[in-house]
GROMACS .gro file of N, CA, C and O in nm:
model
  432
    1MET      N    1   0.084  -0.117   0.000
    1MET     CA    2   0.000   0.000   0.000
    1MET      C    3   0.088   0.123   0.000
    1MET      O    4   0.201   0.119   0.047
    2ASP      N    5   0.033   0.230  -0.055
    2ASP     CA    6   0.105   0.357  -0.057
    2ASP      C    7   0.005   0.468  -0.085
    2ASP      O    8  -0.103   0.445  -0.139
    3TYR      N    9   0.044   0.589  -0.046
    3TYR     CA   10  -0.038   0.706  -0.074
    3TYR      C   11   0.004   0.768  -0.207
    3TYR      O   12   0.120   0.762  -0.245
    4PHE      N   13  -0.093   0.826  -0.274
    4PHE     CA   14  -0.063   0.916  -0.385
    4PHE      C   15  -0.156   1.036  -0.369
    4PHE      O   16  -0.248   1.035  -0.289
    5PHE      N   17  -0.127   1.140  -0.443
    5PHE     CA   18  -0.205   1.264  -0.429
    5PHE      C   19  -0.279   1.295  -0.558
    5PHE      O   20  -0.223   1.283  -0.667
    6LEU      N   21  -0.405   1.333  -0.544
    6LEU     CA   22  -0.481   1.391  -0.654
    6LEU      C   23  -0.458   1.541  -0.643
    6LEU      O   24  -0.495   1.602  -0.543
    7GLY      N   25  -0.396   1.597  -0.741
    7GLY     CA   26  -0.358   1.738  -0.735
    7GLY      C   27  -0.209   1.746  -0.708
    7GLY      O   28  -0.137   1.648  -0.710
    8ARG      N   29  -0.162   1.865  -0.682
    8ARG     CA   30  -0.020   1.885  -0.656
    8ARG      C   31   0.010   1.873  -0.508
    8ARG      O   32  -0.053   1.940  -0.427
    9LYS      N   33   0.105   1.789  -0.477
    9LYS     CA   34   0.142   1.768  -0.337
    9LYS      C   35   0.186   1.898  -0.273
    9LYS      O   36   0.164   1.921  -0.155
   10GLU      N   37   0.249   1.984  -0.352
   10GLU     CA   38   0.297   2.112  -0.299
   10GLU      C   39   0.182   2.202  -0.254
   10GLU      O   40   0.198   2.287  -0.169
   11ASP      N   41   0.065   2.184  -0.315
   11ASP     CA   42  -0.053   2.264  -0.281
   11ASP      C   43  -0.141   2.180  -0.189
   11ASP      O   44  -0.245   2.129  -0.229
   12GLU      N   45  -0.098   2.166  -0.063
   12GLU     CA   46  -0.163   2.073   0.028
   12GLU      C   47  -0.310   2.103   0.054
   12GLU      O   48  -0.386   2.015   0.087
   13GLU      N   49  -0.350   2.229   0.038
   13GLU     CA   50  -0.491   2.262   0.060
   13GLU      C   51  -0.579   2.202  -0.050
   13GLU      O   52  -0.695   2.172  -0.027
   14ARG      N   53  -0.524   2.187  -0.169
   14ARG     CA   54  -0.601   2.133  -0.281
   14ARG      C   55  -0.572   1.986  -0.309
   14ARG      O   56  -0.655   1.919  -0.369
   15ALA      N   57  -0.455   1.939  -0.270
   15ALA     CA   58  -0.418   1.800  -0.297
   15ALA      C   59  -0.495   1.707  -0.203
   15ALA      O   60  -0.513   1.737  -0.085
   16HIS      N   61  -0.540   1.595  -0.255
   16HIS     CA   62  -0.616   1.499  -0.176
   16HIS      C   63  -0.537   1.369  -0.169
   16HIS      O   64  -0.516   1.304  -0.271
   17PRO      N   65  -0.493   1.328  -0.049
   17PRO     CA   66  -0.423   1.200  -0.038
   17PRO      C   67  -0.521   1.085  -0.061
   17PRO      O   68  -0.635   1.087  -0.016
   18VAL      N   69  -0.474   0.984  -0.133
   18VAL     CA   70  -0.552   0.865  -0.162
   18VAL      C   71  -0.465   0.745  -0.128
   18VAL      O   72  -0.348   0.739  -0.167
   19LEU      N   73  -0.521   0.649  -0.057
   19LEU     CA   74  -0.450   0.526  -0.027
   19LEU      C   75  -0.477   0.428  -0.140
   19LEU      O   76  -0.592   0.404  -0.175
   20ASN      N   77  -0.372   0.373  -0.197
   20ASN     CA   78  -0.383   0.274  -0.303
   20ASN      C   79  -0.329   0.142  -0.249
   20ASN      O   80  -0.219   0.138  -0.195
   21CYS      N   81  -0.407   0.036  -0.262
   21CYS     CA   82  -0.366  -0.096  -0.214
   21CYS      C   83  -0.371  -0.195  -0.327
   21CYS      O   84  -0.461  -0.190  -0.412
   22LEU      N   85  -0.277  -0.287  -0.328
   22LEU     CA   86  -0.268  -0.390  -0.431
   22LEU      C   87  -0.260  -0.525  -0.362
   22LEU      O   88  -0.175  -0.547  -0.276
   23ASP      N   89  -0.350  -0.616  -0.399
   23ASP     CA   90  -0.343  -0.753  -0.351
   23ASP      C   91  -0.247  -0.827  -0.444
   23ASP      O   92  -0.278  -0.853  -0.560
   24ALA      N   93  -0.129  -0.860  -0.393
   24ALA     CA   94  -0.025  -0.921  -0.477
   24ALA      C   95  -0.068  -1.057  -0.531
   24ALA      O   96  -0.025  -1.097  -0.640
   25LYS      N   97  -0.154  -1.128  -0.462
   25LYS     CA   98  -0.195  -1.262  -0.506
   25LYS      C   99  -0.292  -1.256  -0.624
   25LYS      O  100  -0.274  -1.321  -0.725
   26SER      N  101  -0.396  -1.173  -0.613
   26SER     CA  102  -0.498  -1.168  -0.718
   26SER      C  103  -0.475  -1.056  -0.818
   26SER      O  104  -0.533  -1.057  -0.927
   27GLY      N  105  -0.395  -0.957  -0.781
   27GLY     CA  106  -0.375  -0.840  -0.867
   27GLY      C  107  -0.483  -0.734  -0.851
   27GLY      O  108  -0.480  -0.632  -0.917
   28ALA      N  109  -0.579  -0.759  -0.762
   28ALA     CA  110  -0.686  -0.662  -0.739
   28ALA      C  111  -0.631  -0.536  -0.673
   28ALA      O  112  -0.543  -0.544  -0.588
   29MET      N  113  -0.681  -0.421  -0.716
   29MET     CA  114  -0.643  -0.294  -0.656
   29MET      C  115  -0.765  -0.226  -0.600
   29MET      O  116  -0.874  -0.240  -0.654
   30PHE      N  117  -0.746  -0.151  -0.493
   30PHE     CA  118  -0.853  -0.068  -0.441
   30PHE      C  119  -0.793   0.058  -0.383
   30PHE      O  120  -0.676   0.062  -0.346
   31THR      N  121  -0.873   0.162  -0.379
   31THR     CA  122  -0.829   0.291  -0.328
   31THR      C  123  -0.929   0.343  -0.227
   31THR      O  124  -1.044   0.300  -0.224
   32ALA      N  125  -0.884   0.436  -0.147
   32ALA     CA  126  -0.972   0.504  -0.052
   32ALA      C  127  -0.922   0.646  -0.034
   32ALA      O  128  -0.805   0.666  -0.005
   33LYS      N  129  -1.011   0.743  -0.057
   33LYS     CA  130  -0.975   0.881  -0.029
   33LYS      C  131  -0.945   0.890   0.119
   33LYS      O  132  -1.014   0.833   0.201
   34SER      N  133  -0.843   0.959   0.151
   34SER     CA  134  -0.790   0.951   0.286
   34SER      C  135  -0.746   1.087   0.337
   34SER      O  136  -0.753   1.187   0.267
   35LYS      N  137  -0.703   1.085   0.457
   35LYS     CA  138  -0.618   1.188   0.512
   35LYS      C  139  -0.502   1.110   0.569
   35LYS      O  140  -0.517   0.996   0.611
   36LYS      N  141  -0.385   1.164   0.564
   36LYS     CA  142  -0.271   1.088   0.612
   36LYS      C  143  -0.276   1.074   0.762
   36LYS      O  144  -0.318   1.164   0.833
   37GLY      N  145  -0.233   0.958   0.809
   37GLY     CA  146  -0.228   0.935   0.953
   37GLY      C  147  -0.355   0.870   1.003
   37GLY      O  148  -0.414   0.786   0.936
   38ASP      N  149  -0.398   0.908   1.121
   38ASP     CA  150  -0.511   0.846   1.188
   38ASP      C  151  -0.639   0.870   1.108
   38ASP      O  152  -0.690   0.980   1.101
   39ASP      N  153  -0.688   0.765   1.045
   39ASP     CA  154  -0.807   0.774   0.962
   39ASP      C  155  -0.889   0.647   0.981
   39ASP      O  156  -0.862   0.545   0.917
   40ASP      N  157  -0.985   0.652   1.071
   40ASP     CA  158  -1.064   0.534   1.105
   40ASP      C  159  -1.139   0.478   0.985
   40ASP      O  160  -1.151   0.356   0.971
   41TYR      N  161  -1.190   0.564   0.897
   41TYR     CA  162  -1.262   0.516   0.778
   41TYR      C  163  -1.173   0.427   0.693
   41TYR      O  164  -1.214   0.319   0.650
   42VAL      N  165  -1.051   0.471   0.667
   42VAL     CA  166  -0.961   0.393   0.581
   42VAL      C  167  -0.922   0.263   0.650
   42VAL      O  168  -0.918   0.158   0.587
   43THR      N  169  -0.896   0.269   0.780
   43THR     CA  170  -0.864   0.146   0.853
   43THR      C  171  -0.977   0.045   0.839
   43THR      O  172  -0.953  -0.071   0.805
   44LYS      N  173  -1.099   0.088   0.863
   44LYS     CA  174  -1.215  -0.003   0.850
   44LYS      C  175  -1.228  -0.056   0.708
   44LYS      O  176  -1.259  -0.173   0.688
   45ARG      N  177  -1.206   0.031   0.610
   45ARG     CA  178  -1.219  -0.011   0.469
   45ARG      C  179  -1.116  -0.118   0.433
   45ARG      O  180  -1.151  -0.218   0.372
   46VAL      N  181  -0.993  -0.099   0.473
   46VAL     CA  182  -0.890  -0.198   0.441
   46VAL      C  183  -0.919  -0.330   0.512
   46VAL      O  184  -0.911  -0.437   0.451
   47VAL      N  185  -0.956  -0.325   0.638
   47VAL     CA  186  -0.990  -0.447   0.712
   47VAL      C  187  -1.106  -0.519   0.645
   47VAL      O  188  -1.104  -0.641   0.628
   48ASP      N  189  -1.207  -0.445   0.602
   48ASP     CA  190  -1.322  -0.505   0.535
   48ASP      C  191  -1.281  -0.569   0.402
   48ASP      O  192  -1.326  -0.679   0.369
   49ILE      N  193  -1.196  -0.506   0.328
   49ILE     CA  194  -1.154  -0.562   0.199
   49ILE      C  195  -1.070  -0.688   0.220
   49ILE      O  196  -1.086  -0.786   0.147
   50ILE      N  197  -0.984  -0.689   0.320
   50ILE     CA  198  -0.908  -0.811   0.350
   50ILE      C  199  -1.004  -0.925   0.383
   50ILE      O  200  -0.987  -1.038   0.336
   51LYS      N  201  -1.107  -0.894   0.460
   51LYS     CA  202  -1.207  -0.995   0.494
   51LYS      C  203  -1.280  -1.044   0.368
   51LYS      O  204  -1.299  -1.164   0.347
   52ARG      N  205  -1.319  -0.950   0.281
   52ARG     CA  206  -1.390  -0.988   0.157
   52ARG      C  207  -1.302  -1.072   0.064
   52ARG      O  208  -1.353  -1.158  -0.007
   53LEU      N  209  -1.172  -1.046   0.065
   53LEU     CA  210  -1.081  -1.125  -0.016
   53LEU      C  211  -1.063  -1.265   0.040
   53LEU      O  212  -1.011  -1.354  -0.027
   54GLY      N  213  -1.104  -1.285   0.166
   54GLY     CA  214  -1.103  -1.418   0.226
   54GLY      C  215  -0.974  -1.456   0.296
   54GLY      O  216  -0.952  -1.573   0.326
   55TYR      N  217  -0.889  -1.359   0.323
   55TYR     CA  218  -0.761  -1.390   0.386
   55TYR      C  219  -0.771  -1.389   0.538
   55TYR      O  220  -0.831  -1.300   0.596
   56SER      N  221  -0.709  -1.488   0.600
   56SER     CA  222  -0.696  -1.483   0.745
   56SER      C  223  -0.558  -1.433   0.783
   56SER      O  224  -0.541  -1.368   0.885
   57LYS      N  225  -0.458  -1.462   0.700
   57LYS     CA  226  -0.322  -1.415   0.726
   57LYS      C  227  -0.277  -1.327   0.610
   57LYS      O  228  -0.293  -1.364   0.494
   58VAL      N  229  -0.224  -1.211   0.642
   58VAL     CA  230  -0.176  -1.118   0.540
   58VAL      C  231  -0.048  -1.050   0.590
   58VAL      O  232  -0.022  -1.045   0.709
   59VAL      N  233   0.029  -1.000   0.495
   59VAL     CA  234   0.142  -0.913   0.524
   59VAL      C  235   0.114  -0.782   0.453
   59VAL      O  236   0.093  -0.780   0.331
   60ILE      N  237   0.111  -0.674   0.527
   60ILE     CA  238   0.085  -0.542   0.471
   60ILE      C  239   0.219  -0.475   0.448
   60ILE      O  240   0.292  -0.446   0.542
   61LYS      N  241   0.253  -0.454   0.320
   61LYS     CA  242   0.382  -0.397   0.284
   61LYS      C  243   0.365  -0.252   0.240
   61LYS      O  244   0.269  -0.218   0.173
   62SER      N  245   0.462  -0.171   0.276
   62SER     CA  246   0.465  -0.032   0.233
   62SER      C  247   0.602   0.025   0.258
   62SER      O  248   0.695  -0.046   0.294
   63ASP      N  249   0.612   0.157   0.239
   63ASP     CA  250   0.737   0.224   0.274
   63ASP      C  251   0.735   0.256   0.423
   63ASP      O  252   0.644   0.216   0.495
   64GLN      N  253   0.834   0.327   0.469
   64GLN     CA  254   0.847   0.354   0.612
   64GLN      C  255   0.794   0.491   0.653
   64GLN      O  256   0.821   0.537   0.764
   65GLU      N  257   0.714   0.554   0.566
   65GLU     CA  258   0.656   0.684   0.599
   65GLU      C  259   0.574   0.672   0.728
   65GLU      O  260   0.491   0.581   0.741
   66PRO      N  261   0.594   0.762   0.824
   66PRO     CA  262   0.525   0.749   0.953
   66PRO      C  263   0.372   0.736   0.943
   66PRO      O  264   0.312   0.657   1.016
   67ALA      N  265   0.308   0.809   0.853
   67ALA     CA  266   0.161   0.803   0.843
   67ALA      C  267   0.115   0.665   0.799
   67ALA      O  268   0.013   0.615   0.848
   68ILE      N  269   0.187   0.602   0.708
   68ILE     CA  270   0.143   0.471   0.659
   68ILE      C  271   0.180   0.362   0.758
   68ILE      O  272   0.108   0.264   0.772
   69VAL      N  273   0.290   0.378   0.831
   69VAL     CA  274   0.325   0.282   0.936
   69VAL      C  275   0.216   0.284   1.044
   69VAL      O  276   0.172   0.179   1.090
   70GLU      N  277   0.168   0.402   1.079
   70GLU     CA  278   0.059   0.414   1.176
   70GLU      C  279  -0.066   0.342   1.126
   70GLU      O  280  -0.132   0.270   1.200
   71LEU      N  281  -0.097   0.360   0.997
   71LEU     CA  282  -0.213   0.293   0.938
   71LEU      C  283  -0.194   0.141   0.941
   71LEU      O  284  -0.287   0.068   0.976
   72GLN      N  285  -0.077   0.093   0.904
   72GLN     CA  286  -0.051  -0.052   0.907
   72GLN      C  287  -0.075  -0.109   1.047
   72GLN      O  288  -0.139  -0.214   1.062
   73LEU      N  289  -0.024  -0.040   1.148
   73LEU     CA  290  -0.040  -0.088   1.285
   73LEU      C  291  -0.186  -0.084   1.330
   73LEU      O  292  -0.232  -0.174   1.400
   74ASP      N  293  -0.260   0.020   1.287
   74ASP     CA  294  -0.403   0.027   1.318
   74ASP      C  295  -0.479  -0.090   1.254
   74ASP      O  296  -0.568  -0.148   1.315
   75ILE      N  297  -0.444  -0.122   1.130
   75ILE     CA  298  -0.509  -0.235   1.061
   75ILE      C  299  -0.479  -0.365   1.134
   75ILE      O  300  -0.568  -0.446   1.159
   76ALA      N  301  -0.351  -0.387   1.167
   76ALA     CA  302  -0.313  -0.509   1.237
   76ALA      C  303  -0.385  -0.522   1.371
   76ALA      O  304  -0.435  -0.629   1.406
   77LYS      N  305  -0.393  -0.411   1.444
   77LYS     CA  306  -0.463  -0.412   1.573
   77LYS      C  307  -0.611  -0.444   1.554
   77LYS      O  308  -0.668  -0.525   1.627
   78ARG      N  309  -0.673  -0.381   1.457
   78ARG     CA  310  -0.817  -0.403   1.434
   78ARG      C  311  -0.845  -0.547   1.391
   78ARG      O  312  -0.944  -0.605   1.429
   79ARG      N  313  -0.756  -0.606   1.312
   79ARG     CA  314  -0.778  -0.743   1.267
   79ARG      C  315  -0.756  -0.845   1.378
   79ARG      O  316  -0.795  -0.960   1.365
   80GLY      N  317  -0.698  -0.803   1.487
   80GLY     CA  318  -0.671  -0.896   1.597
   80GLY      C  319  -0.793  -0.926   1.682
   80GLY      O  320  -0.785  -1.008   1.771
   81TYR      N  321  -0.905  -0.862   1.654
   81TYR     CA  322  -1.024  -0.878   1.736
   81TYR      C  323  -1.142  -0.922   1.651
   81TYR      O  324  -1.144  -0.907   1.531
   82GLY      N  325  -1.244  -0.978   1.719
   82GLY     CA  326  -1.371  -1.009   1.654
   82GLY      C  327  -1.360  -1.115   1.548
   82GLY      O  328  -1.283  -1.210   1.558
   83ASP      N  329  -1.439  -1.100   1.443
   83ASP     CA  330  -1.450  -1.200   1.338
   83ASP      C  331  -1.338  -1.194   1.234
   83ASP      O  332  -1.335  -1.272   1.141
   84TYR      N  333  -1.248  -1.097   1.246
   84TYR     CA  334  -1.148  -1.078   1.142
   84TYR      C  335  -1.032  -1.175   1.152
   84TYR      O  336  -0.955  -1.191   1.060
   85GLY      N  337  -1.016  -1.240   1.265
   85GLY     CA  338  -0.906  -1.334   1.280
   85GLY      C  339  -0.776  -1.264   1.313
   85GLY      O  340  -0.772  -1.146   1.341
   86VAL      N  341  -0.671  -1.339   1.311
   86VAL     CA  342  -0.539  -1.286   1.343
   86VAL      C  343  -0.445  -1.321   1.229
   86VAL      O  344  -0.480  -1.394   1.139
   87GLY      N  345  -0.326  -1.269   1.236
   87GLY     CA  346  -0.228  -1.303   1.134
   87GLY      C  347  -0.201  -1.188   1.041
   87GLY      O  348  -0.208  -1.204   0.920
   88THR      N  349  -0.172  -1.071   1.094
   88THR     CA  350  -0.142  -0.955   1.012
   88THR      C  351   0.002  -0.914   1.037
   88THR      O  352   0.035  -0.864   1.144
   89GLY      N  353   0.086  -0.937   0.936
   89GLY     CA  354   0.224  -0.894   0.945
   89GLY      C  355   0.240  -0.757   0.883
   89GLY      O  356   0.162  -0.716   0.798
   90VAL      N  357   0.342  -0.686   0.926
   90VAL     CA  358   0.372  -0.554   0.873
   90VAL      C  359   0.516  -0.557   0.823
   90VAL      O  360   0.605  -0.602   0.895
   91GLU      N  361   0.536  -0.512   0.699
   91GLU     CA  362   0.669  -0.510   0.640
   91GLU      C  363   0.689  -0.376   0.570
   91GLU      O  364   0.602  -0.331   0.497
   92ASN      N  365   0.804  -0.315   0.596
   92ASN     CA  366   0.833  -0.185   0.535
   92ASN      C  367   0.966  -0.190   0.461
   92ASN      O  368   1.061  -0.253   0.508
   93SER      N  369   0.969  -0.123   0.347
   93SER     CA  370   1.092  -0.117   0.269
   93SER      C  371   1.198  -0.036   0.342
   93SER      O  372   1.167   0.046   0.427
   94LYS      N  373   1.322  -0.061   0.307
   94LYS     CA  374   1.432   0.016   0.366
   94LYS      C  375   1.432   0.155   0.305
   94LYS      O  376   1.387   0.175   0.192
   95VAL      N  377   1.483   0.250   0.378
   95VAL     CA  378   1.492   0.388   0.330
   95VAL      C  379   1.573   0.389   0.201
   95VAL      O  380   1.681   0.332   0.193
   96GLY      N  381   1.517   0.451   0.097
   96GLY     CA  382   1.584   0.462  -0.032
   96GLY      C  383   1.572   0.340  -0.121
   96GLY      O  384   1.626   0.337  -0.231
   97ASP      N  385   1.502   0.236  -0.077
   97ASP     CA  386   1.489   0.113  -0.156
   97ASP      C  387   1.348   0.103  -0.213
   97ASP      O  388   1.266   0.027  -0.167
   98SER      N  389   1.322   0.181  -0.318
   98SER     CA  390   1.188   0.182  -0.377
   98SER      C  391   1.156   0.052  -0.450
   98SER      O  392   1.040   0.019  -0.471
   99ASN      N  393   1.257  -0.026  -0.490
   99ASN     CA  394   1.232  -0.152  -0.560
   99ASN      C  395   1.160  -0.254  -0.472
   99ASN      O  396   1.083  -0.335  -0.523
  100SER      N  397   1.182  -0.252  -0.341
  100SER     CA  398   1.118  -0.348  -0.255
  100SER      C  399   0.968  -0.322  -0.241
  100SER      O  400   0.894  -0.407  -0.198
  101ASN      N  401   0.924  -0.204  -0.278
  101ASN     CA  402   0.782  -0.169  -0.278
  101ASN      C  403   0.738  -0.141  -0.421
  101ASN      O  404   0.644  -0.066  -0.444
  102GLY      N  405   0.805  -0.204  -0.515
  102GLY     CA  406   0.788  -0.172  -0.656
  102GLY      C  407   0.650  -0.200  -0.715
  102GLY      O  408   0.604  -0.126  -0.802
  103LYS      N  409   0.583  -0.307  -0.672
  103LYS     CA  410   0.453  -0.341  -0.730
  103LYS      C  411   0.353  -0.227  -0.711
  103LYS      O  412   0.283  -0.188  -0.803
  104ILE      N  413   0.346  -0.172  -0.590
  104ILE     CA  414   0.249  -0.066  -0.566
  104ILE      C  415   0.296   0.065  -0.631
  104ILE      O  416   0.216   0.142  -0.681
  105GLU      N  417   0.427   0.087  -0.635
  105GLU     CA  418   0.479   0.207  -0.700
  105GLU      C  419   0.442   0.206  -0.849
  105GLU      O  420   0.400   0.307  -0.904
  106ARG      N  421   0.455   0.091  -0.914
  106ARG     CA  422   0.418   0.080  -1.055
  106ARG      C  423   0.266   0.095  -1.074
  106ARG      O  424   0.220   0.152  -1.170
  107ALA      N  425   0.189   0.043  -0.979
  107ALA     CA  426   0.043   0.053  -0.989
  107ALA      C  427  -0.002   0.198  -0.980
  107ALA      O  428  -0.095   0.239  -1.048
  108ILE      N  429   0.065   0.276  -0.896
  108ILE     CA  430   0.030   0.417  -0.882
  108ILE      C  431   0.073   0.491  -1.005
  108ILE      O  432   0.004   0.573  -1.060
   0.00000   0.00000   0.00000
């Protein structure tokens, strides 16, 4: 998963962050208009999509940007309760290593 912006990132008042997610197994992509960081709507949406895809165990990969790391941890925490099951790993690329997150970078 990774964020991209609709509009110019430099013009933060007009730019809209969007979370883009790619299921590496099926190739399915989904997006959610977001705000960076604590965003309960996006957390719920990602958890729901993981459930709809039928996965009990997943690894959520992204870069090491603080806002997306926070989102990854929120997703993992939310999946640890209720009907969602457990088994959410978090993996982040090394600083400066965009190839390790290449699938989502190419999708964006």
